């Protein structure tokens, strides 16, 4: 017993052994919140304060849930049998699986995956006579999910839909709900909604779940949304034994409806709640804490906390600026190889804001045989969207690549299903040709629709082959992504789609880079195939590459925060709005505080984007840090502040644009030219144009009345405009 409280400090012990009623442990990163949660479960059980069937502990990711269970079982010295330890979604699913009829669900209801969700929306759009291209199903689903997670259902939304856009959404949504019902399906969000409704409306079920959650514990409470909060409030009964632990400075899921108010105003939600603050950080050395603390101090929306460490000394936090992303990765690989003498690779991590950034690290680590794995995501070359694009390229280079053909003939969906493929295979067998050749002949056995689709598919490939003689390889990829409709598949603003578009951009960049090294498209594709063959790293002792979102709650000895640039961190989608900017700052804070003893921030002076190499701007967060927080170890350090590379350099990572539309070959521009006409246009300025929408100024050419701006519009691509005529608004 004493073992359970001996290795805790006073406030931790107070929280672990706290009696009944709501309790909030509010504390900074690495102060032992998760430790308190697991010790409290063990303590309650070991002291017979709770039966194991009365424990419900929830968190946000499967990995965290697994770790929590393991820690509790280690403390108890035996398996935890009756209690629930898992994610919110698993909790909801268990409730629904037990009593599906209470939720109006069939006994064997199914969970619709994102593909099936999209199909349902698409069919509904067609039924309503609407064009899915104009109303992309993914965008509609994103909006629906956002509303649901903020607690708004279809009926409530429909009742107050005031403009035509909302009315349209309400109608599609209504049909989507009906389709799910008809199919006996629920989507991910439904699980939470239905579980809440069942608990609210069925006293018997509620009472059973309440007993099972007599002791309810929630980790990462700062990321709960309205729905999750509803669930918690319904389930709490009797003594209302909720133990919530969290840190408002680590709330990073606003885009999924996370409501910081749940933690900021905890006592209002749960009257009579006790609040315990933990102030000693056991994870990080003093220099790391000082840097992270200085950064987060700039946020307004926080309760404010002190955090100290007794861990004396520690390495300086480092800043490294490389000439480009390859140099950035090289420096990191050098350091990891040095540090490897006293730290296993498994204790090292590279954290990035966007998935696409892992590519240069993956390449560098692979070439140096540094074991690594991409956590919470696939390796760059294995990602579905990248493989699809590669398959198209393979078909451009080798027109009878059957595997590539089968992979993408129906990507994006063009009505060529398994039946069509079977017919083509039979034709190929009969005529002794490849399937691609058989398809080219558009055999009569096919339906008229399949024939039209195939014809269009081959047209795109033929055009691409023609373009190949005119365009640089990188531009060819850009053209193809657009012409084949691969980019349009990921239209929309949510994180996942943006990430997938960025990955496709990265592929174009990789091809262009390879061409710069004298590698043509064929050689490039071969190199990639070889890379894939040796790709699997099963060793547990491997460097982790992951996004900041995936890193929440984890800890490493050595951490690199890569791409510390404006446009990446803060991300260009988020930096114009104060609330989003604060969330980006919290992300950077989460990243820094993952480190136990060695932390570096790295950035590249230039990045390959917009189909060309552009200068970047250091993260504005760097300017907020006192200079003595970090040591600049670059070959040519950043000098002074504000740190900007070159005059008026645009942020290369600015909202990744789409490649040029068909038929418009690349024109290289001098990206750093600045406007000397006195109108003050600078590359990097965000603008809005009546027809083309929003974009970023890439370069200024000429001066005075002859001044022209090269602008990359988010949707319309690259345009050259005369600002006095074109009526551009600066944002
Ligand atoms: P985060 O905010 O990142 O989720 P956290 O507050 O949940 O962090 P933990 O992961 O529980 O922090 O703890 C951070 C580290 O400090 C862990 O390695 C943990 O074992 C250690 N630790 C916490 N409390 C103590 C303590 N009283 N004595 C020794 N080590 C401790
Ligand atoms: Mg934790």
XYZ file of C-alpha atoms and ligand atoms in Angstrom:
763
model
C 0.000 0.000 0.000
C 2.601 2.458 1.044
C 4.364 1.485 -2.155
C 1.467 3.138 -3.915
C 1.850 6.489 -2.265
C 5.582 6.485 -1.512
C 6.673 7.417 -4.968
C 4.339 10.395 -5.178
C 4.809 13.979 -4.069
C 2.379 15.645 -1.661
C -0.182 17.077 -4.071
C -0.034 13.897 -6.169
C -0.712 11.858 -3.034
C -3.577 14.166 -2.131
C -5.155 13.610 -5.542
C -4.573 9.856 -5.546
C -6.146 9.358 -2.124
C -8.843 12.039 -2.508
C -12.274 10.983 -1.223
C -15.560 11.266 -3.058
C -16.851 13.981 -5.387
C -15.526 15.675 -8.507
C -11.800 16.314 -8.655
C -9.731 18.151 -11.210
C -5.997 17.751 -11.417
C -4.850 20.715 -13.396
C -1.198 20.744 -14.137
C 1.463 21.389 -16.715
C 3.173 18.894 -18.941
C 5.214 16.129 -17.341
C 3.975 16.825 -13.821
C 2.587 13.329 -13.355
C -1.097 13.714 -14.260
C -1.293 10.387 -16.028
C 0.681 8.913 -13.154
C -1.918 10.253 -10.696
C -4.712 8.719 -12.728
C -3.177 5.254 -12.837
C -2.108 5.337 -9.190
C -5.569 6.457 -8.195
C -7.176 3.483 -9.916
C -4.729 1.147 -8.204
C -5.199 2.915 -4.870
C -9.003 2.727 -4.971
C -8.862 -0.980 -5.714
C -6.102 -1.840 -3.258
C -7.943 -0.023 -0.464
C -11.296 -1.597 -1.260
C -12.756 1.805 -1.904
C -13.872 0.536 -5.284
C -14.655 -2.797 -6.859
C -12.972 -3.332 -10.173
C -16.387 -3.456 -11.862
C -16.916 0.139 -10.730
C -13.946 1.657 -12.536
C -14.267 3.400 -15.889
C -11.144 5.150 -17.160
C -11.268 6.944 -20.506
C -8.756 8.631 -22.697
C -8.353 9.623 -26.329
C -6.117 7.184 -28.163
C -5.851 3.417 -28.140
C -2.142 3.665 -27.427
C -2.705 5.786 -24.340
C -5.488 3.468 -23.150
C -3.268 0.438 -23.511
C -0.484 2.125 -21.568
C -2.894 3.137 -18.835
C -4.142 -0.419 -18.366
C -0.603 -1.783 -18.304
C 0.515 0.744 -15.714
C -2.442 -0.052 -13.446
C -1.838 -3.791 -13.745
C 1.845 -3.352 -12.944
C 0.932 -1.430 -9.808
C -1.670 -4.000 -8.784
C 0.491 -6.948 -9.693
C -2.499 -8.623 -11.350
C -4.784 -8.149 -14.362
C -7.611 -5.636 -14.127
C -10.656 -7.783 -14.812
C -13.946 -5.993 -14.539
C -13.172 -2.342 -15.148
C -13.275 -0.433 -18.382
C -10.107 1.248 -19.647
C -10.379 2.577 -23.186
C -11.222 5.428 -25.510
C -14.452 7.416 -25.491
C -15.515 5.730 -28.717
C -14.936 2.228 -27.401
C -16.856 3.067 -24.289
C -19.815 4.308 -26.345
C -19.629 1.286 -28.630
C -19.765 -1.112 -25.691
C -22.897 0.600 -24.429
C -24.543 0.329 -27.852
C -23.472 -3.262 -28.495
C -25.077 -4.356 -25.258
C -28.443 -2.753 -25.959
C -28.612 -1.918 -29.656
C -32.417 -1.911 -29.736
C -32.479 0.917 -27.177
C -30.692 3.067 -29.718
C -33.071 1.964 -32.469
C -30.284 -0.057 -34.032
C -30.531 -3.581 -35.402
C -28.837 -6.326 -33.389
C -25.897 -6.534 -35.763
C -25.433 -2.882 -36.639
C -22.352 -2.020 -38.646
C -19.902 0.843 -38.403
C -19.673 2.807 -41.634
C -16.104 3.647 -42.605
C -15.256 6.935 -44.253
C -15.516 5.470 -47.741
C -19.004 4.193 -47.096
C -19.993 7.520 -45.564
C -18.902 9.298 -48.711
C -20.821 6.903 -50.935
C -24.001 7.569 -48.976
C -23.599 11.327 -49.269
C -22.865 11.020 -52.946
C -25.980 8.984 -53.610
C -28.038 11.467 -51.653
C -26.615 14.357 -53.677
C -27.474 12.564 -56.896
C -30.994 11.908 -55.662
C -31.396 15.616 -54.960
C -30.045 16.431 -58.411
C -26.896 18.021 -57.005
C -23.399 17.641 -58.405
C -20.937 15.942 -56.014
C -18.134 17.894 -57.691
C -19.705 21.150 -56.647
C -20.565 19.845 -53.210
C -17.721 17.493 -52.322
C -19.013 14.756 -49.983
C -15.903 15.009 -47.816
C -16.529 18.683 -47.168
C -20.165 18.043 -46.300
C -19.203 15.195 -43.978
C -16.583 17.393 -42.315
C -19.197 20.040 -41.602
C -21.664 17.479 -40.298
C -19.051 15.982 -38.005
C -18.057 19.407 -36.696
C -21.678 20.192 -35.866
C -22.337 16.814 -34.252
C -19.260 17.074 -32.076
C -20.365 20.488 -30.918
C -23.662 18.945 -29.909
C -25.908 19.968 -32.830
C -28.087 17.260 -34.390
C -29.668 17.236 -37.851
C -33.129 18.311 -36.703
C -31.834 21.223 -34.635
C -29.615 22.327 -37.479
C -32.435 22.113 -40.033
C -34.734 24.134 -37.794
C -32.444 27.113 -37.822
C -30.876 26.830 -41.268
C -31.206 30.375 -42.545
C -29.181 30.576 -45.745
C -29.230 28.432 -48.859
C -25.936 26.708 -48.024
C -27.218 25.606 -44.636
C -30.528 24.507 -46.102
C -28.715 22.390 -48.631
C -26.572 20.828 -45.935
C -29.646 20.167 -43.805
C -31.341 18.335 -46.675
C -28.335 16.207 -47.593
C -27.805 15.463 -43.924
C -31.419 14.317 -43.528
C -30.979 11.882 -46.402
C -27.667 10.693 -45.012
C -29.309 9.871 -41.686
C -32.088 7.976 -43.464
C -29.562 5.997 -45.490
C -27.599 5.028 -42.407
C -30.783 3.885 -40.735
C -31.775 1.824 -43.765
C -28.342 0.219 -43.848
C -28.291 -0.454 -40.111
C -25.112 1.578 -39.897
C -23.628 4.105 -37.511
C -20.689 6.383 -38.181
C -17.990 7.282 -35.692
C -19.728 10.360 -34.360
C -23.057 8.534 -34.059
C -21.576 6.245 -31.460
C -21.169 9.104 -29.006
C -24.522 10.677 -29.859
C -26.463 7.418 -29.632
C -24.759 6.324 -26.431
C -25.657 9.641 -24.892
C -29.277 9.393 -26.025
C -29.616 5.826 -24.794
C -28.269 6.777 -21.392
C -30.507 9.793 -21.197
C -33.697 7.997 -22.207
C -33.324 4.554 -20.630
C -33.159 4.623 -16.861
C -32.236 0.970 -16.525
C -29.288 1.145 -18.864
C -28.231 4.434 -17.360
C -28.232 2.985 -13.909
C -26.126 0.004 -14.990
C -23.555 2.218 -16.707
C -23.556 4.575 -13.733
C -22.684 1.711 -11.420
C -19.902 0.620 -13.725
C -18.628 4.189 -13.730
C -19.024 4.859 -10.028
C -15.398 5.896 -10.271
C -14.974 7.725 -13.530
C -11.515 8.894 -14.556
C -10.635 10.960 -17.629
C -7.134 11.719 -18.936
C -6.382 14.634 -21.315
C -9.601 16.282 -20.166
C -8.715 19.516 -22.018
C -9.621 17.842 -25.308
C -13.177 16.789 -24.443
C -15.909 18.192 -26.665
C -19.550 18.989 -25.979
C -20.744 15.464 -26.701
C -18.189 13.803 -24.475
C -19.061 16.266 -21.755
C -22.759 15.346 -22.088
C -21.865 11.696 -21.686
C -19.829 12.367 -18.559
C -22.539 14.495 -16.990
C -25.210 11.856 -17.576
C -23.078 9.025 -16.266
C -22.085 10.795 -13.071
C -24.428 9.955 -10.235
C -24.433 9.570 -6.473
C -21.166 10.948 -5.179
C -20.210 12.158 -8.674
C -16.758 10.657 -8.466
C -15.174 12.165 -11.526
C -11.416 12.461 -11.583
C -10.376 14.621 -14.515
C -6.749 15.362 -15.272
C -5.579 17.785 -17.899
C -3.659 20.824 -18.963
C -5.376 23.649 -20.825
C -2.048 24.460 -22.441
C -2.183 21.138 -24.250
C -5.645 21.441 -25.795
C -5.023 20.692 -29.470
C -8.264 19.357 -30.899
C -10.296 22.517 -31.420
C -10.891 21.431 -35.013
C -12.678 18.379 -33.649
C -14.791 20.437 -31.336
C -12.597 20.285 -28.212
C -14.005 22.843 -25.814
C -11.382 24.359 -23.540
C -14.106 25.808 -21.407
C -14.727 22.302 -20.037
C -11.454 22.519 -18.142
C -11.233 26.298 -17.703
C -14.639 26.408 -16.029
C -14.555 22.953 -14.444
C -15.976 24.100 -11.112
C -18.981 25.627 -12.838
C -19.717 22.365 -14.650
C -19.152 20.298 -11.515
C -20.071 22.361 -8.465
C -18.150 21.529 -5.328
C -15.192 20.212 -7.293
C -11.787 20.103 -5.668
C -8.847 21.308 -7.724
C -5.355 19.987 -7.182
C -2.428 21.617 -8.910
C 0.839 19.839 -9.524
C 3.833 22.050 -10.017
C 6.860 19.829 -10.110
C 7.840 18.582 -13.514
C 9.611 15.237 -13.423
C 10.136 14.852 -17.104
C 12.279 17.636 -18.481
C 15.498 19.440 -17.621
C 15.423 23.127 -16.664
C 16.448 24.582 -20.064
C 13.658 22.670 -21.824
C 11.058 23.780 -19.288
C 12.216 27.382 -19.475
C 11.858 27.453 -23.248
C 8.451 25.776 -23.252
C 7.272 28.028 -20.421
C 8.406 31.193 -22.192
C 6.547 30.137 -25.313
C 3.206 29.306 -23.725
C 3.274 32.477 -21.620
C 2.183 34.378 -24.730
C -1.230 32.636 -24.709
C -4.160 34.563 -23.226
C -6.655 31.740 -22.713
C -5.179 29.811 -19.833
C -5.570 29.419 -16.119
C -1.872 29.878 -15.673
C 0.368 27.569 -13.712
C 3.826 27.355 -12.304
C 6.089 24.515 -13.234
C 9.509 23.850 -11.805
C 12.029 21.061 -11.945
C 14.578 19.796 -9.492
C 16.592 18.369 -12.340
C 19.670 20.558 -12.255
C 21.744 21.311 -15.344
C 20.880 19.858 -18.709
C 21.857 20.524 -22.295
C 21.005 23.836 -23.917
C 18.035 23.867 -26.236
C 19.403 24.091 -29.767
C 18.286 25.887 -32.880
C 19.526 24.762 -36.258
C 18.823 26.448 -39.570
C 19.682 24.380 -42.627
C 19.868 25.643 -46.184
C 16.980 23.375 -47.193
C 14.956 20.438 -45.873
C 17.670 17.968 -46.819
C 20.260 19.890 -44.830
C 17.807 20.019 -41.947
C 17.436 16.223 -42.056
C 21.210 15.738 -42.412
C 21.907 17.741 -39.286
C 19.327 15.798 -37.312
C 20.757 12.477 -38.530
C 24.280 13.626 -37.510
C 23.097 14.510 -34.011
C 21.136 11.263 -33.598
C 24.216 9.261 -34.556
C 26.269 11.099 -31.919
C 23.578 10.820 -29.263
C 23.124 7.136 -30.037
C 26.236 6.436 -27.966
C 24.290 7.060 -24.766
C 20.643 7.013 -25.823
C 18.872 4.203 -27.672
C 17.208 5.239 -30.936
C 13.863 4.291 -29.398
C 14.238 7.279 -27.077
C 14.469 9.749 -29.962
C 11.736 11.460 -31.929
C 11.275 13.930 -34.755
C 7.994 15.804 -34.372
C 6.391 17.580 -37.307
C 3.314 19.696 -37.863
C 2.315 18.121 -41.175
C 2.685 14.523 -42.307
C 4.412 15.529 -45.514
C 7.439 16.793 -43.585
C 8.521 13.289 -42.643
C 9.702 12.554 -46.184
C 13.132 14.215 -46.051
C 13.813 12.547 -42.684
C 12.713 9.142 -43.932
C 15.076 9.465 -46.891
C 18.033 10.611 -44.826
C 17.536 7.957 -42.124
C 17.103 5.218 -44.727
C 20.290 6.148 -46.544
C 22.235 6.133 -43.270
C 20.631 2.930 -41.951
C 19.153 4.716 -38.931
C 16.191 2.566 -37.857
C 13.012 4.634 -37.822
C 9.256 4.301 -37.975
C 6.414 6.663 -38.736
C 3.928 6.581 -35.872
C 0.234 7.158 -36.383
C 0.672 7.286 -40.104
C 2.130 5.341 -42.938
C 5.548 5.908 -44.331
C 5.412 8.547 -46.995
C 5.722 6.191 -49.953
C 3.117 3.814 -48.566
C 0.380 6.359 -48.177
C -2.619 5.587 -50.370
C -2.702 8.945 -52.126
C 1.022 8.789 -52.883
C 0.757 5.238 -54.191
C -2.162 6.229 -56.398
C -0.191 9.087 -57.896
C 2.835 6.816 -58.382
C 0.618 4.301 -60.189
C -0.446 7.009 -62.643
C 3.186 7.913 -63.213
C 4.043 4.274 -63.806
C 1.328 4.121 -66.449
C 2.705 7.229 -68.115
C 6.124 5.630 -68.279
C 4.989 2.051 -69.008
C 1.581 1.961 -70.560
C 0.943 -1.737 -69.874
C 1.663 -1.818 -66.141
C -1.246 -4.022 -65.077
C -0.799 -3.605 -61.343
C -0.769 0.143 -61.640
C -3.737 -0.027 -63.996
C -5.794 -2.097 -61.604
C -4.893 0.190 -58.756
C -6.035 3.434 -60.308
C -8.411 2.708 -63.159
C -11.189 3.493 -60.706
C -9.367 6.230 -58.737
C -11.061 8.671 -58.490
C -14.239 6.623 -58.735
C -15.391 6.448 -62.320
C -17.746 3.492 -62.257
C -15.253 0.772 -63.168
C -15.917 -1.955 -60.653
C -14.837 -5.535 -60.098
C -17.217 -6.774 -62.812
C -15.538 -4.617 -65.461
C -12.107 -5.779 -64.329
C -13.277 -9.421 -64.622
C -14.465 -8.845 -68.180
C -11.167 -7.170 -69.101
C -9.211 -10.023 -67.584
C -11.224 -12.544 -69.587
C -10.660 -10.555 -72.799
C -6.943 -10.387 -72.084
C -6.803 -14.162 -71.510
C -8.763 -14.845 -74.679
C -6.620 -12.572 -76.864
C -3.335 -13.326 -75.147
C -2.723 -9.648 -74.373
C -2.242 -7.671 -71.162
C -5.280 -6.350 -69.395
C -4.323 -2.790 -70.271
C -4.162 -3.624 -73.959
C -7.513 -5.372 -73.722
C -8.970 -2.310 -72.035
C -7.603 -0.010 -74.729
C -9.673 -1.861 -77.288
C -12.825 -0.959 -75.334
C -14.372 -4.410 -75.912
C -18.086 -4.714 -76.680
C -18.677 -6.860 -73.627
C -18.351 -3.771 -71.475
C -21.237 -1.560 -70.520
C -21.429 1.728 -72.436
C -20.678 3.602 -69.216
C -17.519 1.578 -68.555
C -16.394 2.170 -72.126
C -16.771 5.924 -71.805
C -14.931 5.921 -68.476
C -12.061 3.871 -69.841
C -11.758 6.064 -72.880
C -11.467 9.127 -70.679
C -8.913 7.390 -68.474
C -6.666 6.562 -71.427
C -7.095 10.078 -72.787
C -5.592 11.484 -69.599
C -2.632 9.114 -69.835
C -2.064 9.940 -73.519
C -2.191 13.652 -72.809
C 0.257 13.164 -69.955
C 2.665 11.453 -72.336
C 2.441 14.446 -74.666
C 2.941 16.873 -71.780
C 6.001 14.903 -70.781
C 7.895 16.258 -73.768
C 7.069 19.846 -72.765
C 7.057 20.021 -68.995
C 9.714 19.493 -66.348
C 9.086 16.223 -64.490
C 7.906 18.043 -61.352
C 5.455 20.120 -63.372
C 4.268 17.028 -65.192
C 3.340 15.490 -61.863
C 1.496 18.677 -60.933
C -0.377 18.583 -64.225
C -1.278 14.932 -63.815
C -2.505 15.303 -60.236
C -4.897 17.952 -61.442
C -5.951 16.343 -64.738
C -6.571 12.923 -63.218
C -8.636 14.464 -60.431
C -6.353 13.135 -57.683
C -6.110 16.494 -55.912
C -9.820 17.125 -56.186
C -10.388 13.937 -54.184
C -9.064 15.786 -51.182
C -10.877 19.067 -51.548
C -11.700 20.699 -48.260
C -10.164 22.349 -45.257
C -9.991 19.650 -42.655
C -6.644 18.411 -41.403
C -6.721 15.034 -43.098
C -7.487 16.367 -46.545
C -4.988 19.163 -46.234
C -2.389 16.593 -45.189
C -3.155 14.392 -48.174
C -2.942 17.320 -50.578
C 0.360 18.272 -48.984
C 1.627 14.723 -49.496
C 0.780 14.929 -53.174
C 2.598 18.266 -53.352
C 5.563 16.602 -51.699
C 5.566 13.905 -54.354
C 5.740 16.566 -57.077
C 8.582 18.195 -55.134
C 10.436 14.883 -54.846
C 10.172 14.268 -58.596
C 11.375 17.803 -59.347
C 14.260 17.402 -56.917
C 15.266 14.103 -58.497
C 15.159 15.742 -61.927
C 17.478 18.422 -60.563
C 19.913 15.644 -59.697
C 19.665 14.333 -63.255
C 17.275 11.478 -62.453
C 14.484 11.111 -65.009
C 11.020 9.860 -64.203
C 11.831 6.219 -64.969
C 14.918 6.186 -62.782
C 12.964 7.921 -60.067
C 10.207 5.298 -60.082
C 12.786 2.497 -59.939
C 14.472 4.117 -56.963
C 11.153 4.303 -55.168
C 10.359 0.624 -55.825
C 13.701 -0.365 -54.349
C 13.115 1.825 -51.336
C 9.840 0.060 -50.678
C 11.440 -3.372 -50.725
C 13.785 -2.619 -47.844
C 11.351 -0.436 -46.055
C 10.139 -2.533 -43.173
C 11.693 -1.736 -39.837
C 10.370 -4.059 -37.189
C 13.059 -3.170 -34.641
C 11.564 -1.619 -31.521
C 14.722 0.433 -31.133
C 13.884 2.938 -33.820
C 13.563 6.696 -34.063
C 9.902 7.808 -34.003
C 8.667 10.177 -36.682
C 5.242 11.600 -35.933
C 2.985 14.581 -35.937
C 2.635 16.787 -32.887
C -0.980 15.657 -32.551
C 0.111 12.026 -32.277
C 2.776 12.848 -29.685
C 0.425 14.037 -26.953
C 1.062 12.323 -23.613
C 4.275 10.585 -24.777
C 7.856 11.253 -23.679
C 11.305 10.846 -25.276
C 14.883 11.559 -24.205
C 15.695 13.374 -27.416
C 13.212 15.471 -29.384
C 13.559 17.487 -32.573
C 10.821 19.957 -33.408
C 11.243 20.147 -37.179
C 10.052 22.824 -39.584
C 9.950 25.635 -37.029
C 8.764 28.018 -39.732
C 5.886 30.371 -40.290
C 3.331 28.539 -42.378
C 4.201 25.200 -40.810
C 4.218 26.075 -37.106
C 2.051 28.096 -36.879
C 0.373 26.392 -39.814
C -0.781 28.725 -42.571
C -4.391 27.576 -42.097
C -4.350 28.779 -38.534
C -2.217 31.825 -38.077
C -4.628 34.605 -39.009
C -7.108 34.011 -36.233
C -5.980 34.630 -32.628
C -7.758 31.530 -31.281
C -6.139 29.271 -33.854
C -2.777 30.883 -33.317
C -3.037 30.053 -29.621
C -3.807 26.459 -30.533
C -0.686 26.364 -32.726
C 1.328 27.704 -29.794
C -0.081 24.931 -27.632
C 0.987 22.410 -30.274
C 4.536 23.748 -30.162
C 4.360 23.573 -26.364
C 3.199 19.955 -26.481
C 6.134 19.215 -28.782
C 8.794 20.816 -26.594
C 7.525 19.224 -23.413
C 7.805 15.685 -24.848
C 11.574 15.911 -24.293
C 13.351 14.631 -21.204
C 16.791 16.060 -21.779
C 17.730 17.055 -25.329
C 15.656 19.378 -27.472
C 16.303 21.069 -30.788
C 14.184 23.215 -33.069
C 15.158 22.977 -36.711
C 14.139 24.812 -39.833
C 15.099 25.154 -43.477
C 15.927 28.408 -45.223
C 14.175 27.227 -48.338
C 11.571 24.611 -49.061
C 10.409 23.065 -52.272
C 6.812 24.097 -52.769
C 4.709 25.736 -55.459
C 6.775 23.605 -57.847
C 9.751 25.779 -57.083
C 12.184 26.379 -54.268
C 11.173 29.306 -52.096
C 12.649 31.085 -49.094
C 10.902 30.481 -45.781
C 10.296 32.647 -42.743
C 11.280 31.481 -39.258
C 8.355 30.752 -36.972
C 6.981 33.821 -35.241
C 7.163 31.721 -32.075
C 10.928 32.028 -32.306
C 10.639 35.789 -32.006
C 8.575 35.349 -28.865
C 11.328 33.371 -27.171
C 13.987 35.271 -25.237
C 17.303 34.796 -27.035
C 18.881 33.113 -24.004
C 16.357 30.276 -24.245
C 18.248 28.540 -27.012
C 21.646 28.330 -28.683
C 21.822 28.816 -32.415
C 24.214 26.149 -33.673
C 23.654 26.780 -37.389
C 26.560 27.118 -39.818
C 25.243 30.605 -40.537
C 23.121 31.544 -37.541
C 20.030 33.682 -37.675
C 21.069 37.124 -36.606
C 18.947 39.544 -34.682
C 15.211 39.761 -34.720
C 12.796 39.828 -36.421
C 14.337 36.881 -38.132
C 13.543 36.893 -41.820
C 15.530 35.172 -44.501
C 16.139 37.760 -47.195
C 14.017 40.820 -47.920
C 10.332 40.169 -47.718
C 10.748 36.485 -48.264
C 7.477 34.639 -48.720
C 6.717 31.775 -46.456
C 7.257 28.751 -48.655
C 4.963 26.652 -46.595
C 2.087 29.023 -47.128
C -1.063 27.089 -47.756
C 0.031 24.487 -50.252
C -1.499 25.519 -53.551
C -2.725 23.286 -56.305
C -0.388 22.748 -59.209
C -1.117 24.597 -62.413
C -4.233 23.589 -64.265
C -3.883 21.681 -67.501
C -1.925 23.100 -70.366
C -0.222 25.946 -68.567
C 3.500 25.243 -68.492
C 5.651 26.380 -65.631
C 7.165 29.794 -65.668
C 9.943 30.213 -63.184
C 9.838 33.491 -61.327
C 12.423 35.278 -59.282
C 10.698 34.631 -56.022
C 12.513 37.157 -53.901
C 12.035 40.179 -56.148
C 10.285 42.875 -54.165
C 8.070 45.740 -55.145
C 10.001 48.976 -55.120
C 7.078 51.064 -56.353
C 6.040 52.207 -52.932
C 2.772 50.294 -52.885
C 4.391 48.028 -50.421
C 3.536 44.661 -51.947
C 5.707 41.924 -50.597
C 6.054 38.307 -51.481
C 4.237 36.366 -48.818
C 1.316 38.797 -48.628
C -2.042 37.031 -48.522
C -4.547 38.509 -50.962
C -8.133 38.128 -52.076
C -9.315 38.545 -55.662
C -12.954 38.796 -56.722
C -12.823 35.816 -59.061
C -9.775 33.799 -58.082
C -10.352 33.843 -54.313
C -7.510 33.882 -51.811
C -3.851 33.362 -52.572
C -0.320 34.339 -51.753
C 1.976 36.780 -53.559
C 4.969 34.867 -54.864
C 6.868 37.700 -56.495
C 6.697 41.289 -57.661
C 7.924 42.132 -61.164
C 8.568 45.603 -62.593
C 7.633 48.728 -60.702
C 5.298 51.734 -60.629
C 2.341 51.423 -62.981
C 4.042 48.497 -64.651
C 4.193 46.535 -61.442
C 2.964 42.984 -61.831
C 2.367 40.504 -59.083
C 2.757 36.780 -59.442
C 0.098 35.315 -57.192
C -0.563 31.695 -56.370
C -4.283 31.303 -55.714
C -5.344 28.474 -53.453
C -7.830 27.198 -56.003
C -7.052 28.880 -59.311
C -3.289 28.320 -59.308
C -0.648 30.761 -60.547
C -1.682 34.073 -62.120
C 0.201 37.217 -63.020
C -1.818 40.344 -62.267
C -1.451 44.103 -62.418
C -2.564 45.150 -58.947
C -3.917 48.547 -59.973
C -6.256 46.947 -62.480
C -6.975 43.639 -60.849
C -8.420 45.020 -57.584
C -6.553 42.857 -55.187
C -7.305 43.152 -51.488
C -4.490 42.550 -49.104
C -5.619 40.298 -46.227
P 1.600 15.155 -20.043
O 1.045 16.493 -19.712
O 2.661 15.239 -21.050
O 0.530 14.151 -20.329
P 1.736 14.098 -17.376
O 1.433 15.230 -16.463
O 0.673 13.122 -17.630
O 2.365 14.664 -18.718
P 3.291 11.808 -16.629
O 3.458 11.236 -17.987
O 2.331 11.169 -15.702
O 2.993 13.369 -16.753
O 4.689 11.909 -15.897
C 5.836 12.433 -16.534
C 7.078 11.679 -16.100
O 7.403 12.006 -14.768
C 6.877 10.192 -16.155
O 8.078 9.590 -16.585
C 6.580 9.840 -14.711
O 6.920 8.515 -14.400
C 7.453 10.830 -13.949
N 6.938 11.148 -12.606
C 5.757 11.741 -12.327
N 5.614 11.915 -10.990
C 6.718 11.425 -10.411
C 7.176 11.310 -9.053
N 6.451 11.741 -8.022
N 8.380 10.747 -8.847
C 9.133 10.322 -9.881
N 8.759 10.395 -11.181
C 7.577 10.942 -11.449
Mg -0.274 12.542 -19.439
